[in-house]
Amino acid sequence: MDHLGRVRRLQEQLSRHRLDSLLVTHLPNVRYLCGFTGSAGCLIVSERRAVFFTDGRYTSQAREEVSGAWVVIGRKVPLLSAAEWLVKHRGTSRAKKPQVLGVEGEVLTVAARKRLLEALPTEFRLRAAPQLVEQARMLKDAEEIQRIRAAVTLSASLFPTALRSMRPGVTENEVAATMEYTARKAGASGMSFPTIIASGTRSALAHGRASEQPIPGEGFVVCDFGVILAGYCSDMTRTVYVGHATEDARAMYEAVREAQQAAVEAVRPGVTAGEVDRAARKPLKKRSLAKFFTHSTGHGVGLEIHEAPRVATGQPEVLRPGMVITIEPGLYIAGKWGVRIEDMVLVTEHGCDVLTPTSKQFTAI
Amino acid sequence: MDHLGRVRRLQEQLSRHRLDSLLVTHLPNVRYLCGFTGSAGCLIVSERRAVFFTDGRYTSQAREEVSGAWVVIGRKVPLLSAAEWLVKHRGTSRAKKPQVLGVEGEVLTVAARKRLLEALPTEFRLRAAPQLVEQARMLKDAEEIQRIRAAVTLSASLFPTALRSMRPGVTENEVAATMEYTARKAGASGMSFPTIIASGTRSALAHGRASEQPIPGEGFVVCDFGVILAGYCSDMTRTVYVGHATEDARAMYEAVREAQQAAVEAVRPGVTAGEVDRAARKPLKKRSLAKFFTHSTGHGVGLEIHEAPRVATGQPEVLRPGMVITIEPGLYIAGKWGVRIEDMVLVTEHGCDVLTPTSKQFTAI
């Protein structure tokens, strides 16, 4: 990964935002900028330097993984090692001017901010910085896209596994366990979120993670799952019908499929995320079903399962080539059933590539 | 679970800490106080009320799970629904006095604090509150101990599974995958942390999560793992030797076993966590091995895999009956090998119960 390039592009933005340096504490951002995958570390990026801080438990891991930044193995927690370093390395020429240190307000806790302030002399000012790293992360480079494709391909291969194990009486957890085992054996470090296998009336729960409920003889089963492979996440949903589907069930499924297709067709550079969301809702409105689509249309995916941009009502973010987002409309009738269909798509120069290769045909088993 | 009792005991402490109300945003604390297991919600506890806030996605889940608190399904994110409620329900009698709202400083982000301040009129003061809920959670009640015992028993049953699959050439990930599959089939909702299977020189990494490395023909394999069962975590470590162990390897193992045993024997009410940590280090010091024990001796376990108290150098927390902690000393020789042995123990009236039933005899396979 091009850590050095990423750090340089970030450094070029600091003065525009009137930051002397940026303290990166969000671990996916740290990983993005310097490669560290452990769970204790932070990074200081100033115009001329990038320094990574961790503690003694991660000495060999840091030396192995980190590039594009100096490594400091501190005796204190990384945040305080970083503060110590800042004090030692404040520029002498501007020592009397306030030093503005950007922090990640959406991640840094109130308590960590307090500890940081206590460790820094008064010439340092903390400022909640704009989400510069999150913005950079939206645009995936070739190596990232390759990893995301591999993660998508692996998760798609789990769906036939799910179908083979799915029959009335088998618990949702058993189906999930079989998928997760297959993923792990294929090299995934884990699932990207708790696997959702939501059957019967539970299919109406948009967040119905697999439970001990046996799959009933009749009804939809929403399968929403993803893996983490080489650090990158995937996310997909397919909904199947167990039993003999009524016309009603088929109509419901087709409405979601139409909405999903409409949103996919709306994805291209220059369009806003909000417009994609609206494209998903439009066909549902026509059928007076829009009120049963109770969540947003999608989200970015990469090092994190949920990252920028949000694909939701009114979101002004303009799509650009290299963005990877989910398109996942659903309909949920409480106490009855639910359907969701989700693909991951890559924004290209002229439109988008649907990364998820799995059929969206109505399937009854 | 006795949510009502927990809320009442918290309410009784508010005035002592000069808080008009406490905003609970840490999800394990929310779950502890009112039972909600979803991923978007917060709780306001004042002297006379407890109100839980979530959004429309969790309507049925909240009604099913929450007890001991009123449920508000808001149209905004839970934090802002809570702010809105606070404004509407500020006591009229003391309307002109500042209202002190305690927040969880170790959890609330700088950005969330800002949004909260913007949503509240100036008569509200935010104050980082002491960790009242974390302190209550340290002392497990009978129902919690029962759940923890069940989680410990399930994780212990995974160790023979690991041993059966462990042989030279099999990857660490394959061993982990088999254990995780068995756990899931047995009803675990997941592992309590990424499974560590660290073989060969990787055993010297205290945080060596399972990798694609095949298990070598000779050396230690550190197996550190736990499950989440009915919301409660378990955590255990056993280290086995693959191949024909040298005297050197046996001596290393026995040193850790002695340290672990010494620490377990030190656990009883009235002793500080720091004294337990010292007990683990004492036999290692005698053998001049203490510098290779590079982490703390243990931590509390419950709804979270790491919770209070910390069992580390100088920690003043006094052990009390009902606390559940890990005892997990280890020795790590970089580039060569490592050994760690970990049990979960319950502090009782007169000493402690070792919950983990698995043998600690030196095992070569």
XYZ file of C-alpha atoms in Angstrom:
730
model
C 0.000 0.000 0.000
C 1.164 3.519 -0.813
C 1.448 4.783 2.759
C 3.998 7.433 1.895
C 1.757 8.895 -0.819
C -1.204 8.952 1.511
C 0.758 10.720 4.221
C 2.085 13.274 1.710
C -1.367 14.088 0.391
C -2.538 14.597 3.954
C 0.449 16.809 4.767
C -0.369 19.009 1.784
C -3.783 19.737 3.273
C -2.705 20.738 6.771
C -1.875 24.391 6.190
C -5.098 24.957 4.238
C -6.959 23.897 7.372
C -4.603 25.937 9.585
C -3.324 22.895 11.418
C 0.311 22.595 12.529
C -0.226 18.878 12.925
C -2.945 16.259 13.047
C -3.237 13.598 15.723
C -4.713 10.472 14.146
C -6.241 8.177 16.770
C -8.929 6.334 14.781
C -7.261 2.957 14.190
C -8.582 2.408 10.639
C -7.158 5.829 9.775
C -3.844 4.896 11.392
C -3.792 1.680 9.376
C -4.654 3.526 6.169
C -1.815 5.998 6.616
C 0.984 3.762 7.903
C -0.086 0.102 7.803
C -0.250 -0.708 11.531
C -2.954 -3.296 12.256
C -2.616 -3.589 16.040
C -5.008 -2.181 18.602
C -2.872 0.437 20.407
C -1.279 3.184 18.417
C -1.631 6.704 17.079
C 0.008 8.872 14.491
C 1.125 12.487 14.372
C 1.312 14.026 10.942
C 2.843 17.478 10.592
C 3.929 19.252 7.434
C 7.342 17.592 7.465
C 6.973 14.520 9.605
C 4.836 11.478 10.279
C 5.491 9.642 13.529
C 3.731 6.533 14.755
C 3.467 5.768 18.481
C 2.757 2.424 20.110
C 3.853 0.552 23.240
C 6.237 -2.303 23.984
C 3.686 -5.042 23.255
C 3.741 -4.075 19.580
C 7.473 -3.536 19.023
C 8.007 -6.264 16.451
C 4.591 -5.811 14.830
C 5.184 -2.085 14.352
C 8.624 -2.632 12.825
C 7.163 -5.200 10.455
C 4.052 -3.326 9.375
C 4.624 0.420 9.551
C 5.889 2.333 6.545
C 5.724 6.009 5.659
C 6.194 7.036 9.306
C 8.852 6.910 12.004
C 8.097 4.444 14.772
C 8.317 5.404 18.444
C 7.876 2.644 21.033
C 6.810 4.558 24.120
C 6.688 3.596 27.763
C 3.339 5.341 28.214
C 0.039 4.822 26.432
C 0.459 5.936 22.797
C -1.565 9.129 23.242
C 0.739 10.355 25.988
C 3.870 9.238 24.140
C 2.622 11.380 21.275
C 2.096 14.352 23.590
C 5.608 13.945 24.974
C 7.030 13.858 21.468
C 5.096 16.979 20.491
C 6.518 18.890 23.423
C 10.049 17.773 22.615
C 9.765 18.564 18.922
C 7.814 21.818 18.862
C 9.413 24.045 16.290
C 11.805 26.452 17.999
C 11.307 29.175 15.408
C 7.590 29.496 16.169
C 7.819 28.406 19.791
C 5.906 31.426 20.958
C 3.088 31.077 18.471
C 0.277 28.760 19.433
C 0.643 25.272 17.971
C -2.639 24.047 16.537
C -3.061 20.294 16.907
C -5.976 18.830 14.989
C -7.802 15.961 16.683
C -10.461 13.564 15.428
C -13.541 14.809 17.251
C -15.724 11.887 16.195
C -13.304 9.428 17.813
C -11.366 11.150 20.601
C -13.192 10.818 23.907
C -13.782 13.667 26.325
C -11.466 11.933 28.818
C -8.674 11.408 26.279
C -8.914 15.062 25.257
C -8.534 16.074 28.894
C -5.474 13.836 29.392
C -3.966 15.262 26.234
C -4.541 18.857 27.330
C -2.981 18.115 30.700
C 0.098 16.658 29.027
C 0.625 19.587 26.641
C 1.868 23.067 27.534
C -0.557 25.931 27.061
C 0.917 26.986 23.731
C -0.831 23.977 22.183
C -4.407 24.446 20.980
C -6.572 21.430 20.184
C -9.008 21.770 17.330
C -11.534 19.253 16.029
C -10.210 18.760 12.503
C -12.278 18.072 9.398
C -12.365 14.360 8.523
C -9.453 14.549 6.122
C -8.444 10.895 6.342
C -12.018 9.632 6.012
C -12.377 11.797 2.908
C -9.192 10.375 1.389
C -10.310 6.844 2.245
C -13.495 7.259 0.179
C -11.456 7.017 -3.027
C -10.002 3.529 -3.250
C -6.774 2.925 -5.149
C -6.100 -0.075 -7.380
C -4.655 -2.229 -4.591
C -7.595 -1.489 -2.327
C -10.094 -2.291 -5.082
C -8.323 -5.590 -5.666
C -8.628 -6.477 -1.977
C -12.257 -5.401 -1.854
C -13.014 -7.541 -4.913
C -11.396 -10.529 -3.208
C -13.470 -9.957 -0.062
C -16.664 -9.616 -2.135
C -15.868 -12.802 -4.047
C -15.279 -14.724 -0.824
C -18.525 -13.534 0.736
C -20.452 -14.370 -2.440
C -19.093 -17.923 -2.209
C -20.709 -18.246 1.220
C -24.229 -17.792 -0.076
C -24.495 -21.245 -1.699
C -23.111 -22.605 1.596
C -25.936 -20.850 3.412
C -28.539 -22.210 1.007
C -27.293 -25.776 1.398
C -27.602 -25.634 5.183
C -30.919 -23.751 5.207
C -34.056 -25.796 5.807
C -36.990 -25.649 8.210
C -35.916 -26.630 11.727
C -32.256 -25.670 11.372
C -31.509 -22.685 13.612
C -30.450 -19.349 12.183
C -27.259 -19.643 14.231
C -26.397 -22.970 12.615
C -26.660 -21.442 9.144
C -24.511 -18.492 10.266
C -21.978 -20.798 11.946
C -21.515 -22.810 8.751
C -20.963 -19.657 6.706
C -18.525 -18.207 9.220
C -16.559 -21.457 9.378
C -16.291 -21.566 5.590
C -15.147 -17.942 5.533
C -12.511 -18.542 8.180
C -11.167 -21.635 6.442
C -10.907 -19.602 3.237
C -8.640 -17.081 4.976
C -11.028 -14.415 6.276
C -9.825 -12.986 9.582
C -13.463 -12.735 10.628
C -16.877 -11.509 9.584
C -17.196 -7.773 8.965
C -20.270 -7.593 11.261
C -22.455 -10.077 13.173
C -24.082 -12.278 10.528
C -27.781 -11.594 9.987
C -29.926 -14.639 9.276
C -33.443 -13.395 9.965
C -36.221 -15.859 9.209
C -40.019 -15.831 9.484
C -41.341 -12.715 11.212
C -37.763 -11.900 12.275
C -37.071 -10.998 8.634
C -38.944 -7.760 9.393
C -36.148 -6.731 11.796
C -33.676 -4.716 9.751
C -30.964 -5.711 12.270
C -32.059 -9.282 13.034
C -28.752 -10.981 13.740
C -28.838 -14.783 13.662
C -30.570 -16.278 16.705
C -31.413 -19.684 18.153
C -34.753 -19.541 16.282
C -35.282 -22.501 13.954
C -36.108 -21.521 10.394
C -39.876 -21.871 9.959
C -41.476 -23.835 7.126
C -42.789 -20.730 5.390
C -41.497 -17.208 4.880
C -38.586 -15.012 3.882
C -35.053 -15.443 5.207
C -32.871 -12.333 5.020
C -29.155 -13.222 4.817
C -26.894 -10.192 5.352
C -23.211 -10.914 5.834
C -19.666 -10.002 4.918
C -16.074 -10.928 5.598
C -12.807 -9.194 6.422
C -10.075 -10.368 4.087
C -6.598 -8.825 4.156
C -8.102 -5.958 6.149
C -10.891 -5.076 3.724
C -14.592 -5.634 4.305
C -17.405 -6.941 2.151
C -21.160 -6.664 2.678
C -24.014 -8.357 0.822
C -27.636 -9.329 1.365
C -29.815 -11.851 -0.364
C -33.334 -12.822 0.679
C -34.794 -16.224 -0.137
C -38.220 -17.691 0.400
C -38.652 -20.964 2.277
C -41.805 -22.830 1.231
C -44.324 -22.090 -1.510
C -44.294 -18.388 -2.189
C -47.594 -16.585 -2.580
C -48.117 -13.888 -5.218
C -47.936 -11.389 -2.378
C -44.424 -12.551 -1.411
C -43.248 -12.452 -5.004
C -44.623 -8.945 -5.483
C -42.879 -7.750 -2.349
C -39.593 -9.255 -3.502
C -39.899 -7.777 -6.982
C -40.569 -4.318 -5.544
C -37.298 -4.441 -3.631
C -35.460 -5.805 -6.645
C -36.786 -2.975 -8.787
C -35.759 -0.385 -6.184
C -32.289 -1.911 -5.893
C -31.870 -1.970 -9.657
C -33.033 1.635 -9.995
C -30.484 2.775 -7.415
C -27.654 0.828 -9.057
C -28.550 2.442 -12.381
C -28.360 5.884 -10.782
C -24.759 5.397 -9.633
C -22.260 7.363 -11.705
C -19.714 10.151 -11.159
C -21.274 13.559 -10.553
C -24.450 12.242 -8.995
C -24.960 12.902 -5.282
C -25.406 10.107 -2.735
C -28.811 11.625 -1.977
C -29.882 11.204 -5.601
C -29.000 7.511 -5.477
C -31.065 7.169 -2.326
C -33.981 8.920 -4.049
C -33.685 6.598 -7.038
C -34.223 3.614 -4.723
C -37.300 5.175 -3.132
C -39.004 6.330 -6.324
C -40.358 2.951 -7.547
C -41.435 2.122 -3.972
C -43.380 5.386 -3.743
C -45.263 4.494 -6.907
C -46.432 1.304 -5.218
C -47.132 3.131 -1.913
C -44.490 1.012 -0.217
C -41.945 3.739 0.549
C -42.883 3.952 4.221
C -41.768 0.330 4.709
C -38.232 1.192 3.552
C -37.082 2.388 6.967
C -33.331 2.829 6.596
C -30.896 4.494 4.230
C -29.921 3.054 0.857
C -26.269 2.360 1.541
C -22.827 3.312 2.802
C -19.186 3.224 1.834
C -17.175 0.074 2.543
C -13.419 -0.416 2.872
C -11.228 -0.841 5.923
C -14.455 -0.346 7.870
C -17.797 -1.927 7.208
C -19.483 1.473 7.494
C -17.525 4.410 6.180
C -18.084 7.506 4.058
C -20.056 8.307 1.992
C -23.482 7.747 3.493
C -26.035 6.993 0.791
C -29.079 8.534 2.459
C -31.803 11.128 1.973
C -30.370 14.509 1.067
C -26.697 13.528 1.329
C -24.774 16.053 -0.783
C -21.598 13.975 -1.291
C -20.872 13.781 -5.025
C -19.922 10.306 -6.263
C -16.474 9.969 -7.794
C -14.647 7.121 -9.526
C -13.028 4.841 -6.943
C -15.794 5.053 -4.368
C -17.188 1.723 -3.215
C -20.707 1.779 -1.781
C -23.506 -0.608 -0.936
C -26.950 -0.401 -2.492
C -29.347 -2.120 -0.112
C -32.981 -1.117 -0.065
C -35.412 -3.244 1.920
C -39.076 -3.461 2.874
C -40.194 -4.494 6.362
C -43.743 -5.277 7.443
C -43.596 -5.661 11.238
C -44.918 -8.983 12.504
C -45.082 -10.380 8.964
C -41.932 -10.368 6.872
C -39.102 -8.437 5.287
C -36.940 -8.407 2.167
C -33.568 -6.747 1.526
C -31.224 -7.012 -1.449
C -27.716 -5.607 -1.287
C -24.791 -5.365 -3.661
C -21.492 -3.584 -3.418
C -20.760 -1.311 -6.370
C -17.638 0.491 -7.511
C -18.080 3.933 -9.050
C -16.235 3.978 -12.401
C -15.461 6.705 -14.951
C -18.820 6.381 -16.669
C -21.115 4.557 -14.278
C -20.482 1.687 -11.906
C -19.396 -1.934 -11.637
C -21.612 -4.189 -9.575
C -19.000 -6.137 -7.614
C -21.356 -8.712 -6.072
C -21.732 -11.524 -8.608
C -24.691 -13.318 -7.003
C -28.047 -13.665 -8.801
C -30.945 -11.557 -7.571
C -33.637 -13.820 -9.097
C -36.462 -14.692 -6.727
C -35.444 -17.971 -5.083
C -37.719 -20.348 -3.164
C -36.192 -23.321 -1.358
C -31.805 -9.536 35.399
C -32.592 -7.063 38.179
C -32.610 -3.919 36.063
C -34.871 -2.011 38.414
C -32.591 -2.672 41.393
C -29.540 -1.610 39.411
C -31.193 1.622 38.339
C -32.303 2.331 41.921
C -28.837 1.810 43.340
C -27.472 4.182 40.707
C -30.167 6.772 41.481
C -29.202 6.676 45.151
C -25.677 7.758 44.241
C -26.506 10.739 42.046
C -26.934 13.418 44.694
C -23.733 12.348 46.481
C -21.894 13.135 43.273
C -23.919 16.332 42.783
C -25.467 15.127 39.546
C -29.041 15.955 38.604
C -28.936 13.165 36.081
C -26.536 10.818 34.331
C -26.448 10.245 30.593
C -25.406 6.641 29.966
C -24.054 6.181 26.427
C -21.677 3.220 26.854
C -23.742 0.365 25.401
C -22.623 -2.327 27.904
C -23.687 0.065 30.687
C -27.022 0.655 28.954
C -27.512 -3.097 28.676
C -26.567 -3.617 32.325
C -29.079 -1.044 33.522
C -32.063 -1.755 31.294
C -31.439 -4.853 29.164
C -31.221 -3.332 25.677
C -28.811 -5.294 23.453
C -29.058 -3.264 20.234
C -26.428 -0.906 18.906
C -28.149 2.495 19.067
C -29.511 3.721 22.365
C -28.795 5.709 25.499
C -30.269 6.110 28.933
C -30.964 9.057 31.191
C -31.090 8.286 34.884
C -32.228 11.016 37.257
C -33.237 10.705 40.907
C -36.802 9.798 40.015
C -36.703 8.554 36.467
C -34.914 6.274 34.058
C -35.660 6.792 30.373
C -34.222 4.821 27.481
C -33.904 6.375 24.003
C -33.528 4.576 20.711
C -34.727 5.036 17.131
C -37.398 3.469 14.943
C -35.210 0.563 13.821
C -35.281 -0.840 17.344
C -38.940 -0.313 18.252
C -39.885 -3.945 18.737
C -36.510 -4.931 20.191
C -36.683 -2.166 22.789
C -40.206 -3.090 23.831
C -39.144 -6.707 24.172
C -35.881 -6.203 26.036
C -36.015 -3.038 28.121
C -37.161 -3.141 31.735
C -36.597 -0.721 34.605
C -36.800 2.289 32.283
C -39.354 4.088 30.140
C -38.798 3.662 26.415
C -38.771 6.617 24.014
C -38.554 5.878 20.296
C -37.150 9.109 18.885
C -37.021 10.480 15.364
C -33.478 11.741 15.883
C -30.320 9.888 16.916
C -30.740 8.686 20.523
C -28.348 11.282 21.975
C -30.401 14.145 20.551
C -33.697 12.506 21.517
C -32.315 12.404 25.045
C -31.358 16.082 24.901
C -34.838 16.972 23.667
C -36.401 15.000 26.511
C -34.148 16.707 29.069
C -35.231 20.119 27.865
C -38.891 19.164 28.021
C -38.663 17.585 31.464
C -36.349 19.946 33.348
C -37.792 20.392 36.804
C -39.815 23.589 36.947
C -39.079 24.158 40.644
C -35.340 24.445 40.073
C -35.578 25.743 36.542
C -33.273 28.626 37.284
C -30.602 26.536 38.964
C -28.048 24.935 36.668
C -28.873 21.354 35.802
C -25.809 19.144 36.103
C -25.807 16.316 33.575
C -23.161 13.678 34.155
C -21.610 12.165 31.031
C -19.307 9.210 30.540
C -16.037 10.909 29.683
C -14.240 7.686 28.727
C -16.866 6.966 26.061
C -18.488 10.206 24.895
C -16.594 11.675 21.963
C -15.589 15.300 21.659
C -17.983 15.659 18.711
C -20.914 14.074 20.571
C -20.291 16.366 23.540
C -20.417 19.355 21.201
C -23.694 18.225 19.610
C -25.141 17.667 23.065
C -24.123 21.138 24.279
C -25.633 22.700 21.169
C -28.916 20.906 21.795
C -29.190 21.897 25.455
C -30.000 25.364 26.845
C -27.273 27.095 28.816
C -28.732 26.128 32.194
C -27.374 22.616 31.596
C -23.825 21.884 32.687
C -22.066 18.758 31.465
C -19.721 17.064 33.893
C -17.542 13.984 33.347
C -19.049 11.676 35.968
C -17.198 9.049 37.980
C -17.579 5.557 36.499
C -20.540 4.628 38.675
C -21.948 1.959 36.377
C -18.559 0.345 35.763
C -18.060 0.202 39.526
C -21.436 -1.469 40.047
C -20.705 -3.923 37.236
C -17.569 -5.155 39.012
C -19.730 -7.006 41.542
C -21.596 -9.760 39.721
C -24.936 -11.002 41.034
C -26.018 -14.643 41.081
C -27.602 -14.553 37.645
C -24.516 -12.968 36.117
C -22.221 -15.515 37.776
C -24.379 -18.304 36.376
C -24.042 -16.865 32.863
C -20.312 -16.346 33.254
C -19.917 -19.947 34.443
C -21.798 -21.143 31.363
C -19.554 -19.068 29.074
C -16.418 -20.385 30.829
C -17.642 -23.984 30.519
C -18.337 -23.542 26.823
C -14.918 -22.041 26.141
C -13.214 -24.805 28.134
C -14.957 -27.364 25.917
C -13.269 -25.769 22.897
C -9.758 -26.572 24.070
C -9.948 -30.337 23.346
C -11.362 -29.327 19.925
C -8.287 -27.167 19.391
C -5.931 -29.965 20.436
C -7.578 -32.450 18.069
C -7.121 -30.130 15.084
C -3.619 -28.980 16.037
C -0.712 -30.620 14.221
C 2.292 -29.425 12.264
C 1.248 -28.018 8.879
C -2.274 -27.034 9.885
C -2.607 -23.236 9.859
C -3.326 -21.294 13.016
C -6.448 -19.961 11.300
C -7.752 -23.477 10.698
C -7.444 -24.333 14.384
C -9.193 -21.078 15.297
C -11.918 -21.650 12.686
C -12.715 -25.078 14.101
C -12.970 -23.704 17.629
C -15.149 -20.791 16.537
C -17.459 -23.079 14.575
C -17.878 -25.370 17.575
C -18.613 -22.362 19.804
C -21.196 -20.993 17.410
C -22.945 -24.349 17.042
C -23.085 -24.559 20.832
C -24.990 -21.271 21.014
C -22.267 -18.643 21.420
C -23.185 -15.418 19.635
C -19.505 -15.025 18.799
C -16.016 -15.010 20.243
C -15.289 -12.433 22.937
C -12.140 -11.283 21.055
C -10.180 -12.408 17.974
C -8.905 -15.909 18.753
C -5.174 -16.076 19.444
C -3.414 -19.168 18.148
C 0.254 -18.176 18.195
C 2.696 -20.903 17.256
C 6.480 -21.152 16.908
C 8.210 -17.790 17.281
C 4.785 -16.115 17.051
C 4.071 -17.454 20.552
C 6.326 -14.625 21.767
C 3.755 -12.071 20.549
C 1.445 -11.393 23.481
C -1.269 -10.414 20.957
C -0.554 -12.932 18.194
C -3.998 -13.483 16.743
C -4.344 -16.579 14.570
C -2.695 -16.186 11.165
C -2.186 -18.147 7.974
C 1.068 -19.525 9.423
C 1.179 -23.332 9.548
C 1.979 -24.735 12.965
C 5.673 -25.698 12.962
C 6.945 -29.117 14.046
C 8.520 -27.812 17.220
C 7.625 -25.144 19.760
C 4.947 -23.629 21.969
C 1.443 -22.795 20.779
C -0.383 -20.162 22.840
C -4.187 -20.591 22.627
C -6.065 -17.599 24.060
C -9.782 -17.462 23.378
C -13.239 -16.867 24.792
C -16.889 -16.815 23.842
C -19.901 -14.578 24.310
C -22.836 -16.580 25.622
C -26.108 -14.908 26.610
C -24.229 -11.594 26.624
C -21.424 -12.639 28.994
C -17.799 -13.170 28.054
C -15.234 -15.802 28.913
C -11.464 -15.697 28.508
C -8.885 -18.469 28.903
C -5.370 -19.326 27.757
C -3.548 -22.615 27.586
C -0.130 -23.164 26.033
C 0.909 -26.539 24.643
C 4.157 -27.780 23.206
C 4.290 -29.344 19.755
C 7.168 -31.825 19.378
C 9.642 -33.133 21.938
C 10.025 -30.564 24.664
C 13.487 -29.708 25.916
C 14.206 -29.162 29.610
C 14.430 -25.472 28.784
C 10.863 -25.434 27.459
C 9.550 -27.333 30.461
C 11.292 -24.955 32.870
C 9.806 -21.963 31.090
C 6.341 -23.485 31.285
C 6.683 -24.379 34.952
C 7.803 -20.835 35.794
C 4.608 -19.445 34.299
C 2.530 -22.111 36.009
C 4.071 -21.235 39.350
C 3.441 -17.519 38.809
C -0.153 -18.186 37.814
C -0.718 -20.396 40.835
C 0.830 -17.845 43.188
C -1.474 -15.123 41.866
C -4.570 -17.332 42.145
C -3.623 -18.098 45.744
C -3.363 -14.382 46.487
C -6.949 -13.686 45.412
C -9.286 -13.053 48.350
C -11.474 -10.217 49.648
C -9.529 -7.307 51.113
C -6.460 -7.793 48.945
C -5.748 -5.133 46.300
C -5.535 -5.913 42.599
C -1.952 -4.637 42.735
C -1.059 -7.241 45.386
C -2.359 -10.024 43.139
C -0.216 -8.662 40.315
C 2.804 -8.603 42.632
C 2.151 -12.191 43.687
C 2.407 -13.283 40.044
C 5.704 -11.440 39.553
C 7.424 -12.603 42.744
C 8.354 -16.164 41.691
C 9.425 -14.844 38.277
C 11.740 -12.315 39.932
C 13.418 -15.099 41.902
C 14.270 -16.789 38.603
C 15.289 -13.467 36.986
C 12.472 -13.883 34.470
C 10.278 -10.956 35.568
C 11.367 -8.724 32.680
C 9.879 -11.212 30.205
C 6.406 -10.815 31.786
C 5.526 -7.719 29.771
C 1.846 -7.159 30.472
C -0.473 -6.929 33.451
C -1.713 -9.967 35.370
C -5.394 -9.708 34.552
C -8.656 -7.816 34.204
C -12.322 -8.029 35.080
C -14.654 -9.914 32.724
C -18.424 -9.700 32.340
C -20.548 -8.003 29.694
C -17.220 -6.822 28.286
C -14.096 -8.862 27.764
C -12.023 -6.156 29.471
C -13.693 -4.347 32.332
C -12.856 -3.174 35.863
C -10.871 -3.976 37.903
C -7.481 -3.946 36.240
C -5.119 -6.417 37.877
C -1.886 -4.541 37.320
C 1.100 -3.056 39.148
C 0.021 -0.738 41.935
C -3.728 -0.942 41.264
C -5.434 0.050 44.529
C -8.837 -1.545 43.831
C -9.695 -3.832 46.765
C -11.075 -7.218 45.755
C -14.590 -8.004 46.939
C -16.794 -11.106 46.718
C -18.568 -11.223 43.365
C -15.705 -9.854 41.301
C -14.651 -11.988 38.355
C -11.105 -11.507 37.094
C -8.566 -13.228 34.900
C -5.165 -14.377 36.153
C -2.905 -14.604 33.130
C 0.824 -14.185 33.540
C 3.057 -14.998 30.585
C 6.705 -15.032 29.543
C 7.828 -13.938 26.084
C 11.297 -14.331 24.613
C 11.247 -12.379 21.324
C 12.217 -14.455 18.306
C 12.112 -17.678 20.324
C 8.911 -18.542 22.147
C 6.269 -17.595 24.668
C 3.994 -19.166 27.293
C 0.812 -17.834 28.910
C -1.639 -19.539 31.263
C -4.958 -17.914 32.083
C -7.925 -18.800 34.254
C -10.994 -16.845 35.220
C -11.566 -16.685 38.975
C -14.506 -15.566 41.082
C -13.724 -13.761 44.336
C -15.670 -15.486 47.137
C -16.223 -14.723 50.840
C -12.983 -16.400 51.897
C -10.829 -16.697 48.795
C -11.693 -17.513 45.225
C -13.166 -20.138 42.925
C -11.152 -20.972 39.838
C -13.897 -21.085 37.209
C -11.793 -22.504 34.368
C -11.830 -26.300 34.755
C -9.047 -27.114 32.292
C -5.819 -28.833 33.395
C -2.640 -26.755 33.540
C -0.295 -29.767 33.340
C 2.490 -29.388 30.801
C 1.174 -30.920 27.584
C 3.223 -31.965 24.573
C 1.444 -33.132 21.436
